[in-house]
Short mmCIF file of C-alpha atoms and ligand atoms in Angstrom, two decimals:
data_model
loop_
_atom_site.label_atom_id
_atom_site.label_comp_id
_atom_site.label_asym_id
_atom_site.label_seq_id
_atom_site.Cartn_x
_atom_site.Cartn_y
_atom_site.Cartn_z
CA MET Q 1 24.94 -0.68 -16.89
CA ARG Q 2 27.18 -0.38 -19.95
CA LEU Q 3 25.85 -3.68 -21.22
CA SER Q 4 22.27 -2.54 -21.17
CA THR Q 5 23.21 0.71 -22.91
CA ALA Q 6 24.93 -1.39 -25.57
CA LEU Q 7 21.83 -3.52 -25.90
CA ALA Q 8 19.64 -0.48 -26.34
CA ALA Q 9 22.02 0.99 -28.92
CA LEU Q 10 21.90 -2.24 -30.89
CA GLY Q 11 18.11 -2.22 -30.80
CA ALA Q 12 17.99 -5.47 -28.88
CA THR Q 13 14.61 -6.59 -27.61
CA ALA Q 14 13.39 -5.51 -24.22
CA ALA Q 15 13.85 -7.48 -21.04
CA ALA Q 16 10.82 -9.72 -21.04
CA ALA Q 17 7.82 -9.29 -18.78
CA LEU Q 18 8.00 -11.36 -15.61
CA PRO Q 19 6.09 -14.66 -15.63
CA GLN Q 20 2.44 -14.69 -14.63
CA VAL Q 21 1.74 -15.56 -11.00
CA GLU Q 22 -1.61 -17.04 -9.93
CA ILE Q 23 -3.13 -18.78 -6.92
CA LYS Q 24 -3.75 -22.41 -6.19
CA GLY Q 25 -5.11 -23.41 -2.81
CA ASN Q 26 -3.15 -21.49 -0.19
CA GLN Q 27 -0.15 -20.54 -2.33
CA PHE Q 28 0.86 -18.24 -5.13
CA TYR Q 29 2.56 -20.09 -7.99
CA PHE Q 30 4.09 -19.56 -11.41
CA THR Q 31 1.49 -20.42 -14.03
CA GLY Q 32 4.25 -21.58 -16.39
CA ASN Q 33 5.89 -24.35 -14.39
CA GLY Q 34 3.68 -24.84 -11.34
CA SER Q 35 6.42 -23.90 -8.85
CA GLU Q 36 5.41 -22.12 -5.70
CA PHE Q 37 6.09 -18.40 -5.51
CA LYS Q 38 6.90 -17.22 -1.98
CA ILE Q 39 6.55 -13.52 -1.33
CA ARG Q 40 9.81 -11.96 -0.13
CA GLY Q 41 8.67 -8.37 -0.11
CA LEU Q 42 9.40 -4.88 1.04
CA ALA Q 43 6.99 -2.00 1.71
CA TYR Q 44 8.05 0.84 -0.55
CA GLN Q 45 7.09 4.45 0.16
CA PRO Q 46 10.17 6.71 0.38
CA GLY Q 47 9.06 9.70 2.43
CA GLY Q 48 6.24 7.82 4.17
CA GLN Q 49 2.81 9.37 3.72
CA SER Q 50 4.41 12.34 1.98
CA ALA Q 51 5.59 9.96 -0.76
CA PHE Q 52 2.11 10.67 -2.08
CA LYS Q 53 1.23 14.21 -3.04
CA SER Q 54 -1.95 15.25 -4.71
CA ASP Q 55 -1.90 19.04 -5.02
CA GLY Q 56 -2.26 20.42 -8.49
CA ASN Q 57 0.89 20.46 -10.54
CA ASP Q 58 3.15 19.02 -7.85
CA LYS Q 59 1.50 15.63 -7.88
CA PHE Q 60 3.49 12.44 -7.39
CA ASP Q 61 3.55 8.96 -5.87
CA PRO Q 62 6.32 6.39 -5.20
CA LEU Q 63 6.12 4.99 -8.74
CA SER Q 64 6.01 8.26 -10.66
CA ARG Q 65 9.61 9.37 -10.01
CA PRO Q 66 12.00 7.38 -12.23
CA ASP Q 67 15.27 8.63 -10.73
CA GLN Q 68 14.15 7.52 -7.32
CA CYS Q 69 12.97 4.13 -8.63
CA ARG Q 70 16.25 3.46 -10.47
CA ARG Q 71 18.26 4.01 -7.29
CA ASP Q 72 15.88 2.01 -5.09
CA ALA Q 73 15.32 -0.88 -7.52
CA ALA Q 74 19.09 -1.42 -7.53
CA VAL Q 75 19.21 -1.50 -3.72
CA ILE Q 76 16.11 -3.71 -3.39
CA GLN Q 77 17.36 -6.08 -6.09
CA SER Q 78 20.61 -6.46 -4.24
CA LEU Q 79 18.76 -7.26 -1.02
CA GLY Q 80 17.08 -10.17 -2.79
CA ALA Q 81 13.42 -9.12 -2.54
CA ASN Q 82 10.98 -10.28 -5.22
CA VAL Q 83 8.01 -8.02 -4.37
CA ILE Q 84 7.40 -4.42 -3.35
CA ARG Q 85 4.18 -3.25 -1.79
CA VAL Q 86 3.18 0.31 -2.69
CA TYR Q 87 0.36 2.01 -0.81
CA ASN Q 88 -0.89 5.24 -2.36
CA LEU Q 89 -1.03 5.77 -6.08
CA HIS Q 90 -2.45 8.29 -8.55
CA ALA Q 91 -4.15 6.60 -11.48
CA ASP Q 92 -3.56 9.56 -13.80
CA LEU Q 93 0.23 9.73 -13.48
CA ASN Q 94 2.63 7.88 -15.76
CA HIS Q 95 4.32 4.94 -14.01
CA ASP Q 96 5.88 3.23 -17.03
CA GLU Q 97 9.51 3.95 -16.28
CA CYS Q 98 9.40 2.95 -12.62
CA VAL Q 99 7.40 -0.20 -13.18
CA THR Q 100 9.66 -1.24 -16.08
CA VAL Q 101 12.76 -0.74 -13.94
CA PHE Q 102 11.31 -2.97 -11.21
CA ASN Q 103 10.15 -5.53 -13.79
CA ASN Q 104 13.58 -5.72 -15.38
CA ALA Q 105 15.10 -6.10 -11.92
CA GLY Q 106 12.93 -9.19 -11.42
CA ILE Q 107 10.59 -7.60 -8.88
CA TYR Q 108 6.78 -7.93 -8.70
CA LEU Q 109 4.32 -5.31 -7.39
CA MET Q 110 1.45 -5.64 -4.91
CA LEU Q 111 -0.55 -2.43 -4.84
CA ASP Q 112 -3.10 -0.79 -2.57
CA VAL Q 113 -5.95 0.68 -4.61
CA ASN Q 114 -6.82 3.17 -1.86
CA SER Q 115 -5.21 6.45 -0.89
CA PRO Q 116 -5.68 9.04 1.89
CA VAL Q 117 -7.50 11.56 -0.31
CA VAL Q 118 -11.22 11.90 0.31
CA ASN Q 119 -13.37 9.62 -1.95
CA THR Q 120 -10.47 7.25 -2.49
CA HIS Q 121 -10.84 5.00 0.54
CA ILE Q 122 -13.47 3.43 2.75
CA ASN Q 123 -13.58 5.42 5.96
CA LYS Q 124 -13.46 2.81 8.71
CA GLU Q 125 -15.54 5.03 11.00
CA ASN Q 126 -18.29 5.18 8.41
CA ALA Q 127 -17.99 2.56 5.72
CA LYS Q 128 -21.56 2.95 4.51
CA SER Q 129 -21.29 6.60 3.50
CA THR Q 130 -17.92 6.15 1.76
CA TYR Q 131 -18.84 3.13 -0.37
CA HIS Q 132 -20.23 4.97 -3.41
CA HIS Q 133 -19.78 5.34 -7.17
CA GLY Q 134 -17.15 8.09 -6.84
CA TYR Q 135 -15.01 5.82 -4.68
CA LEU Q 136 -15.45 2.89 -7.06
CA GLU Q 137 -14.57 5.05 -10.05
CA ASN Q 138 -11.28 5.90 -8.33
CA ILE Q 139 -10.26 2.36 -7.46
CA PHE Q 140 -11.24 1.11 -10.93
CA LYS Q 141 -8.96 3.82 -12.35
CA VAL Q 142 -6.08 2.39 -10.33
CA VAL Q 143 -6.81 -1.00 -11.91
CA GLU Q 144 -6.83 0.62 -15.36
CA ALA Q 145 -3.51 2.34 -14.65
CA PHE Q 146 -1.74 -0.85 -13.53
CA LYS Q 147 -3.44 -3.86 -15.15
CA GLY Q 148 -1.21 -3.58 -18.23
CA TYR Q 149 1.98 -4.29 -16.30
CA SER Q 150 2.44 -8.04 -16.04
CA ASN Q 151 4.56 -7.72 -12.90
CA VAL Q 152 1.56 -6.35 -10.98
CA ILE Q 153 0.27 -9.51 -9.30
CA ALA Q 154 -2.12 -8.27 -6.63
CA PHE Q 155 -4.29 -5.43 -5.40
CA PHE Q 156 -5.14 -4.79 -1.77
CA ALA Q 157 -8.84 -3.88 -1.63
CA GLY Q 158 -8.33 -2.46 1.85
CA ASN Q 159 -5.81 -2.06 4.65
CA GLU Q 160 -6.65 -2.11 8.37
CA VAL Q 161 -10.30 -1.15 8.08
CA ILE Q 162 -11.20 -2.96 11.32
CA ASP Q 163 -9.60 -1.91 14.60
CA ASP Q 164 -12.41 -1.91 17.15
CA LYS Q 165 -15.66 -3.59 18.06
CA LYS Q 166 -17.94 -1.29 16.11
CA GLN Q 167 -15.80 -1.65 13.00
CA ALA Q 168 -15.77 -5.43 13.45
CA ARG Q 169 -19.57 -5.35 13.41
CA ASP Q 170 -20.04 -2.92 10.52
CA ASN Q 171 -17.15 -3.18 8.09
CA PRO Q 172 -16.62 -6.81 6.98
CA PRO Q 173 -19.53 -6.69 4.47
CA TYR Q 174 -17.96 -3.63 2.84
CA ILE Q 175 -14.62 -5.36 2.46
CA ARG Q 176 -16.39 -8.21 0.69
CA ALA Q 177 -18.29 -5.73 -1.49
CA VAL Q 178 -15.14 -3.88 -2.58
CA THR Q 179 -13.36 -7.20 -3.19
CA ARG Q 180 -16.24 -8.34 -5.37
CA ASP Q 181 -16.32 -5.10 -7.35
CA LEU Q 182 -12.57 -5.19 -8.02
CA LYS Q 183 -12.63 -8.87 -8.98
CA GLN Q 184 -15.58 -8.34 -11.31
CA TYR Q 185 -13.95 -5.30 -12.87
CA ILE Q 186 -10.70 -7.19 -13.46
CA LYS Q 187 -12.54 -10.17 -14.88
CA LYS Q 188 -14.35 -7.95 -17.35
CA HIS Q 189 -11.59 -5.50 -18.25
CA SER Q 190 -8.28 -7.32 -17.88
CA ASP Q 191 -7.02 -10.14 -20.06
CA ARG Q 192 -5.25 -11.86 -17.18
CA PHE Q 193 -5.77 -12.80 -13.54
CA ILE Q 194 -4.71 -10.27 -10.89
CA ALA Q 195 -5.32 -11.32 -7.28
CA VAL Q 196 -7.48 -9.19 -4.96
CA GLY Q 197 -7.24 -9.47 -1.19
CA TYR Q 198 -7.16 -7.62 2.10
CA ALA Q 199 -4.51 -6.54 4.64
CA ALA Q 200 -5.77 -6.89 8.22
CA THR Q 201 -4.67 -5.36 11.49
CA ASP Q 202 -3.23 -8.00 13.81
CA THR Q 203 -5.90 -7.93 16.50
CA ARG Q 204 -4.76 -11.10 18.29
CA SER Q 205 -3.50 -9.28 21.34
CA ALA Q 206 -6.89 -8.18 22.55
CA SER Q 207 -7.55 -4.90 20.83
CA GLY Q 208 -11.12 -3.65 20.96
CA ALA Q 209 -12.08 -5.81 17.99
CA GLY Q 210 -11.63 -8.94 20.09
CA LYS Q 211 -8.73 -11.33 20.13
CA ASP Q 212 -10.29 -13.77 17.70
CA SER Q 213 -11.22 -11.14 15.18
CA VAL Q 214 -8.30 -11.72 12.83
CA VAL Q 215 -9.38 -15.36 12.57
CA ASP Q 216 -12.99 -14.28 12.21
CA LEU Q 217 -12.14 -11.89 9.43
CA TRP Q 218 -10.17 -14.58 7.60
CA ASN Q 219 -13.20 -16.84 7.90
CA TYR Q 220 -15.57 -14.08 6.86
CA LEU Q 221 -13.58 -13.06 3.79
CA GLY Q 222 -12.41 -16.52 2.74
CA CYS Q 223 -15.64 -18.50 2.75
CA SER Q 224 -17.86 -18.96 -0.23
CA ILE Q 225 -21.48 -17.91 0.09
CA GLU Q 226 -23.10 -20.55 -2.11
CA GLY Q 227 -20.22 -22.97 -1.68
CA GLU Q 228 -18.94 -22.18 -5.17
CA GLU Q 229 -15.20 -21.88 -5.96
CA ASP Q 230 -15.47 -18.64 -7.90
CA ASP Q 231 -17.57 -16.61 -5.47
CA MET Q 232 -16.72 -13.06 -6.57
CA SER Q 233 -16.93 -11.52 -3.10
CA ARG Q 234 -14.53 -14.10 -1.64
CA ALA Q 235 -11.00 -12.71 -1.18
CA ASP Q 236 -8.28 -14.28 -3.31
CA PHE Q 237 -5.88 -13.93 -0.38
CA PHE Q 238 -5.83 -12.76 3.24
CA ALA Q 239 -2.88 -10.79 4.60
CA VAL Q 240 -2.04 -9.57 8.10
CA ASN Q 241 0.17 -6.72 9.27
CA ILE Q 242 2.03 -8.57 12.04
CA TYR Q 243 4.48 -7.13 14.54
CA SER Q 244 4.52 -9.82 17.23
CA TRP Q 245 8.07 -11.11 16.60
CA CYS Q 246 10.43 -8.61 18.21
CA GLY Q 247 14.19 -8.61 18.62
CA ASP Q 248 15.69 -11.94 19.61
CA ALA Q 249 12.34 -13.52 20.52
CA THR Q 250 11.63 -17.14 19.67
CA PHE Q 251 8.97 -18.72 17.50
CA GLU Q 252 7.00 -19.59 20.65
CA GLU Q 253 7.37 -16.21 22.35
CA SER Q 254 6.11 -14.51 19.20
CA GLY Q 255 2.82 -16.39 19.15
CA TYR Q 256 3.69 -18.16 15.92
CA PRO Q 257 2.60 -21.67 17.01
CA GLU Q 258 -0.94 -20.28 17.45
CA LEU Q 259 -0.79 -18.67 14.02
CA VAL Q 260 0.09 -22.00 12.43
CA LYS Q 261 -2.67 -23.71 14.38
CA ASP Q 262 -5.28 -21.07 13.53
CA PHE Q 263 -4.51 -20.96 9.84
CA GLU Q 264 -3.17 -24.38 8.80
CA LYS Q 265 -6.49 -25.32 7.17
CA THR Q 266 -6.65 -22.18 5.08
CA SER Q 267 -8.30 -22.40 1.67
CA LEU Q 268 -6.58 -19.23 0.44
CA PRO Q 269 -3.04 -17.80 0.67
CA ILE Q 270 -2.17 -16.00 3.90
CA PHE Q 271 0.91 -13.83 4.17
CA TRP Q 272 2.25 -10.96 6.24
CA SER Q 273 1.40 -7.74 4.39
CA GLU Q 274 3.74 -6.00 6.87
CA HIS Q 275 6.16 -7.46 9.40
CA GLY Q 276 9.30 -6.47 11.30
CA CYS Q 277 8.69 -5.32 14.87
CA ASN Q 278 11.17 -2.55 15.75
CA GLU Q 279 11.23 -2.93 19.53
CA PRO Q 280 13.40 -2.03 21.31
CA VAL Q 281 13.34 1.08 19.12
CA GLY Q 282 16.78 2.26 18.17
CA SER Q 283 18.64 -1.06 18.07
CA PRO Q 284 19.03 -2.85 14.72
CA ARG Q 285 16.40 -5.48 14.02
CA PRO Q 286 17.78 -9.03 13.76
CA PHE Q 287 14.83 -10.28 11.63
CA ASN Q 288 14.96 -13.72 13.24
CA GLU Q 289 11.47 -14.46 11.91
CA ILE Q 290 12.88 -14.86 8.39
CA ALA Q 291 14.51 -18.21 9.21
CA ALA Q 292 11.19 -19.50 10.59
CA MET Q 293 8.97 -18.06 7.87
CA TYR Q 294 10.96 -19.56 5.01
CA GLY Q 295 12.68 -22.45 6.76
CA ARG Q 296 10.21 -24.26 9.02
CA ASP Q 297 8.04 -26.82 7.25
CA ASP Q 298 4.88 -25.83 9.13
CA MET Q 299 5.35 -22.14 8.24
CA VAL Q 300 6.26 -22.81 4.62
CA LYS Q 301 3.24 -25.07 4.21
CA THR Q 302 0.76 -22.74 5.89
CA PHE Q 303 1.85 -19.28 4.74
CA ALA Q 304 2.88 -17.61 1.50
CA GLY Q 305 5.67 -15.31 2.72
CA GLY Q 306 5.79 -11.73 3.90
CA ILE Q 307 6.51 -8.07 3.25
CA VAL Q 308 9.02 -6.34 5.52
CA PHE Q 309 8.02 -2.90 6.70
CA GLU Q 310 9.69 -0.82 5.23
CA TYR Q 311 12.31 0.39 2.80
CA THR Q 312 13.07 3.88 4.14
CA GLN Q 313 13.57 5.14 7.66
CA GLU Q 314 10.69 7.50 8.54
CA ASP Q 315 9.60 9.05 11.83
CA ASN Q 316 8.22 5.72 13.05
CA LYS Q 317 11.67 4.09 12.63
CA PHE Q 318 11.03 0.95 10.58
CA GLY Q 319 13.60 1.65 7.88
CA LEU Q 320 16.23 -0.47 6.18
CA VAL Q 321 17.85 2.54 4.54
CA LYS Q 322 18.15 6.20 5.45
CA MET Q 323 17.79 9.16 3.14
CA ALA Q 324 20.74 11.52 3.53
CA ASP Q 325 18.35 14.30 2.58
CA THR Q 326 14.92 13.53 4.02
CA LYS Q 327 13.49 16.67 2.42
CA ASP Q 328 14.28 15.42 -1.07
CA THR Q 329 13.95 11.64 -1.24
CA GLU Q 330 14.13 11.74 -5.03
CA SER Q 331 17.68 12.99 -5.43
CA SER Q 332 18.99 12.03 -1.99
CA ASP Q 333 21.93 9.71 -1.44
CA VAL Q 334 20.98 6.52 0.39
CA GLU Q 335 22.64 5.10 3.50
CA LEU Q 336 22.11 1.42 4.22
CA MET Q 337 21.35 0.72 7.87
CA LYS Q 338 22.36 -2.25 10.03
CA ASP Q 339 18.79 -3.49 9.59
CA PHE Q 340 19.52 -3.81 5.88
CA ASP Q 341 22.65 -5.88 6.52
CA ASN Q 342 20.81 -8.11 8.99
CA LEU Q 343 17.85 -8.74 6.69
CA SER Q 344 20.15 -9.39 3.76
CA LYS Q 345 22.07 -11.92 5.83
CA GLN Q 346 18.86 -13.60 6.96
CA TYR Q 347 17.66 -13.94 3.35
CA ASP Q 348 21.02 -15.32 2.30
CA ASP Q 349 20.84 -18.01 4.99
CA VAL Q 350 17.51 -19.46 3.80
CA ASP Q 351 17.56 -22.59 1.62
CA TRP Q 352 15.64 -21.10 -1.32
CA ASN Q 353 16.24 -24.10 -3.55
CA LYS Q 354 14.08 -26.16 -1.27
CA ILE Q 355 11.23 -23.66 -1.72
CA LYS Q 356 11.79 -23.38 -5.46
CA ASN Q 357 11.26 -27.09 -5.83
CA ILE Q 358 7.85 -27.12 -4.19
CA LYS Q 359 5.38 -27.94 -6.94
CA THR Q 360 1.77 -26.91 -6.53
CA GLU Q 361 0.60 -29.97 -8.48
CA ASN Q 362 1.36 -32.09 -5.42
CA MET Q 363 -0.26 -29.84 -2.86
CA GLN Q 364 -3.40 -30.62 -0.95
CA VAL Q 365 -5.97 -27.97 -1.72
CA VAL Q 366 -8.54 -27.11 0.94
CA PRO Q 367 -11.77 -26.09 -0.82
CA PRO Q 368 -13.34 -22.82 0.38
CA PRO Q 369 -15.74 -23.54 3.24
CA LYS Q 370 -19.36 -22.53 2.79
CA CYS Q 371 -20.11 -19.33 4.71
CA SER Q 372 -22.09 -19.75 7.88
CA SER Q 373 -22.54 -17.55 10.91
CA ASP Q 374 -21.29 -20.48 13.03
CA MET Q 375 -17.76 -20.03 11.75
CA ILE Q 376 -17.52 -16.60 13.39
CA LEU Q 377 -16.07 -17.10 16.89
CA GLY Q 378 -16.82 -13.54 17.99
CA LYS Q 379 -20.42 -13.65 16.81
CA SER Q 380 -21.77 -13.15 20.32
CA ASN Q 381 -19.50 -10.10 20.68
CA GLY Q 382 -21.07 -8.64 17.57
CA PHE Q 383 -18.53 -9.57 14.92
CA ALA Q 384 -20.25 -9.49 11.53
CA SER Q 385 -21.78 -12.89 10.74
CA ASP Q 386 -24.61 -12.09 8.35
CA PHE Q 387 -23.49 -12.85 4.83
CA SER Q 388 -26.66 -11.44 3.28
CA ALA Q 389 -25.62 -7.96 4.46
CA ILE Q 390 -23.04 -7.45 1.70
CA PRO Q 391 -24.14 -4.28 -0.12
CA SER Q 392 -24.68 -4.54 -3.86
CA LEU Q 393 -22.88 -2.41 -6.41
CA PRO Q 394 -24.35 1.12 -6.28
CA SER Q 395 -26.48 1.54 -9.40
CA GLU Q 396 -24.58 4.71 -10.39
CA ALA Q 397 -21.44 2.58 -10.69
CA GLN Q 398 -22.95 0.01 -13.05
CA GLY Q 399 -21.78 2.01 -16.09
CA PHE Q 400 -18.17 1.92 -14.84
CA MET Q 401 -18.43 -1.83 -14.44
CA ASP Q 402 -20.00 -2.36 -17.86
CA ASP Q 403 -18.00 0.06 -19.99
CA GLY Q 404 -14.80 0.58 -17.99
CA VAL Q 405 -13.59 3.87 -16.50
CA THR Q 406 -11.64 6.58 -18.29
CA GLY Q 407 -9.25 9.20 -16.98
CA ALA Q 408 -6.44 6.85 -15.93
CA SER Q 409 -3.05 6.72 -17.58
CA PRO Q 410 -2.98 3.10 -18.79
CA GLY Q 411 0.43 1.60 -18.06
CA LYS Q 412 2.64 -0.40 -20.39
CA LEU Q 413 6.12 -1.81 -19.88
CA MET Q 414 8.72 0.07 -21.93
CA ASP Q 415 10.97 -1.56 -24.52
CA THR Q 416 14.11 0.02 -23.14
CA VAL Q 417 14.77 1.91 -19.98
CA ASP Q 418 17.80 3.54 -18.41
CA TYR Q 419 19.19 2.12 -15.16
CA LYS Q 420 21.80 4.73 -14.38
CA PHE Q 421 21.18 6.95 -11.36
CA PRO Q 422 23.17 9.92 -10.08
CA GLN Q 423 22.73 9.38 -6.33
CA ASN Q 424 25.32 7.70 -4.12
CA ILE Q 425 24.80 4.57 -2.04
CA MET Q 426 26.71 4.31 1.27
CA ASP Q 427 27.03 1.10 3.26
CA SER Q 428 26.24 0.96 6.97
CA ASN Q 429 29.77 2.16 7.77
CA GLY Q 430 29.38 5.23 5.59
CA LYS Q 431 31.56 3.95 2.77
CA GLN Q 432 30.45 4.75 -0.76
CA VAL Q 433 29.54 1.49 -2.52
CA ASN Q 434 27.89 2.60 -5.77
CA ALA Q 435 29.66 -0.06 -7.83
CA GLN Q 436 28.01 -2.84 -5.83
CA PHE Q 437 24.56 -1.42 -6.47
CA ALA Q 438 24.25 -1.24 -10.22
CA LEU Q 439 21.01 -2.79 -11.32
CA VAL Q 440 21.41 -6.07 -13.18
CA GLU Q 441 18.85 -6.54 -15.92
CA MET Q 442 17.43 -10.01 -15.38
CA PRO Q 443 17.74 -12.19 -18.48
CA ASP Q 444 14.80 -14.23 -19.77
CA ALA Q 445 12.36 -12.66 -17.33
CA LYS Q 446 14.12 -14.21 -14.38
CA VAL Q 447 12.64 -13.38 -11.00
CA ASN Q 448 15.01 -11.70 -8.55
CA ASP Q 449 16.60 -14.24 -6.31
CA ALA Q 450 18.05 -14.53 -2.84
CA PRO Q 451 20.91 -14.98 -2.14
CA SER Q 452 20.82 -11.81 -4.11
CA ASN Q 453 23.08 -10.69 -6.85
CA LYS Q 454 25.38 -8.25 -5.09
CA GLY Q 455 26.03 -6.14 -8.15
CA PRO Q 456 28.53 -6.74 -10.94
CA GLY Q 457 31.45 -6.83 -8.51
CA GLY Q 458 30.29 -10.12 -7.07
CA SER Q 459 29.26 -10.81 -3.51
CA SER Q 460 29.59 -8.17 -0.86
CA GLY Q 461 32.51 -9.85 0.81
CA ASP Q 462 31.18 -12.85 2.67
CA GLY Q 463 32.39 -15.20 -0.06
CA ASP Q 464 28.93 -16.27 -1.13
CA GLU Q 465 29.38 -18.59 -4.11
CA SER Q 466 25.81 -18.60 -5.31
CA ALA Q 467 25.55 -14.81 -5.24
CA ALA Q 468 28.61 -14.52 -7.44
CA SER Q 469 27.40 -17.17 -9.86
CA SER Q 470 23.99 -15.60 -10.30
CA VAL Q 471 25.71 -12.41 -11.42
CA ALA Q 472 27.87 -14.37 -13.82
CA LEU Q 473 24.74 -15.94 -15.23
CA ALA Q 474 23.09 -12.59 -15.70
CA SER Q 475 26.11 -11.12 -17.47
CA ALA Q 476 26.59 -14.11 -19.74
CA ALA Q 477 22.99 -14.10 -20.84
CA LEU Q 478 23.18 -10.38 -21.49
CA LEU Q 479 26.38 -10.68 -23.47
CA ALA Q 480 25.14 -13.44 -25.78
CA PRO Q 481 22.72 -11.27 -27.77
CA VAL Q 482 25.26 -8.42 -27.90
CA VAL Q 483 27.86 -10.73 -29.38
CA ALA Q 484 25.31 -12.17 -31.79
CA ALA Q 485 24.19 -8.70 -32.84
CA ILE Q 486 27.76 -7.55 -33.39
CA ALA Q 487 28.45 -10.67 -35.43
CA ALA Q 488 25.40 -9.96 -37.55
CA VAL Q 489 26.53 -6.37 -38.21
CA LEU Q 490 29.99 -7.58 -39.23
C1 NAG K 501 22.00 -7.32 13.59
O1 NAG K 501 22.76 -6.18 13.80
C2 NAG K 501 23.35 -6.05 15.06
C3 NAG K 501 24.11 -4.76 15.06
O2 NAG K 501 25.04 -4.71 14.02
C4 NAG K 501 24.25 -7.21 15.36
O3 NAG K 501 24.78 -7.10 16.67
C5 NAG K 501 23.47 -8.47 15.22
O4 NAG K 501 24.30 -9.58 15.43
C6 NAG K 501 22.82 -8.57 13.89
N1 NAG K 501 21.98 -9.73 13.84
C7 NAG K 501 22.08 -10.64 12.91
C8 NAG K 501 21.14 -11.78 13.02
O5 NAG K 501 22.85 -10.59 11.98
C1 NAG K 502 9.58 -21.84 -12.28
O1 NAG K 502 9.52 -20.59 -12.92
C2 NAG K 502 9.94 -19.49 -12.16
C3 NAG K 502 9.71 -18.25 -12.97
O2 NAG K 502 10.36 -18.28 -14.18
C4 NAG K 502 11.38 -19.66 -11.72
O3 NAG K 502 11.79 -18.57 -10.93
C5 NAG K 502 11.52 -20.95 -10.94
O4 NAG K 502 12.86 -21.16 -10.61
C6 NAG K 502 11.00 -22.13 -11.78
N1 NAG K 502 11.03 -23.31 -10.96
C7 NAG K 502 11.86 -24.31 -11.17
C8 NAG K 502 11.79 -25.47 -10.24
O5 NAG K 502 12.64 -24.31 -12.10
#
């Protein structure tokens, strides 16, 4: 904290933007050195749905409240996450401070372009009537608002738009259409690659959409219509909101062997856009799936990581932390829950060096299969299988595509940003632990790591060598320019 203030006072340069992340085959990777990037994420929406407010002058979203972001970035950095997923955003608000704080903490963003307000999402009950130029203008505005932040690496074109048989018949073409429109817009109006994909409901356990429908949707969205690599309506990634691993269950009991089998030939990255079953409700989650997801060779090879649902405890009880004052999540103190401790421990136990050393240059890339109705297992049940049914861009939206949309607040990382926050952090025993949760500005655009830095005081007490040394590294790198600058002044 004091160090970064000193840096700012000396006019030192900003913490650098995080390195660009792209996709090769079924993995995300760092463009710079070709290393794989595994998603170790957290869903972030303090206050749940009410984290997003759209009335008149009291308008906000989870990335428009800097005091809240400062507090939470420190906690999430300490946990060791490298991604947050944020669901509902207003394109016309300023997000610079929040996004800069997360960037400087070494954390990437994956963002949903849709929100609950009318005209800003595809209504799954009636996709046709909600896919129109007003909707497209809104999602393009979200791209405009966030494309300038280099730590934004992905947009979700949709989330759980297929839950039953009728939706499985009608909606897949619309998901491909929205994917295409976003990808085309980004290609035309952004100077870098930002991935576009979809977050599916886990329909394996026989919901109305049919038990194969999650596989069908992956096939539907991931194939290429003419067989070409750069098919614009093909998803860049496919994600699933999965809650099948509960409590102390095993890999087998959780249906994971079938997941590996179903998806091992994937041509595009697959990850869990939400995971962390909370049954039995009320007892702390052990997060045993972490060891499998990031430790088993078959999982590491097939999948690209996952996003734990979710940062704050809301009515549905999936939280890692509790707000002392649920009415005011912005200025509330934060209490870590046992779930936080358990997840943190699970992350710390993974051999991340092994993952870091996976180079995408050696990987076997599966080319996208050519789309064909034969690849759809639930075709006879009515699952969409006609690839000529993808609606074209509404003509009223062509101007947005050609000239870009206006009315968004275009984001830009800030040169300097304050990390200090006034709220208190309590550990899961109620002890105040603010000192352990001061955000460490990552030097040289380093991505946040796990085992995590446990704040300037070193590790949180379990004698973790690597945690302590990563803090030392951060401090040393921060000090060097300060010392140099002081020397120059003298
Ligand atoms: C998770 O938390 C509970 C309650 O503190 C504890 O009994 C359990 O051992 C923890 N699990 C792990 C894997 O740390
Ligand atoms: C590749 O670059 C990323 C981003 O800077 C870094 O986190 C990772 O450790 C690097 N990989 C290796 C093997 O050095």
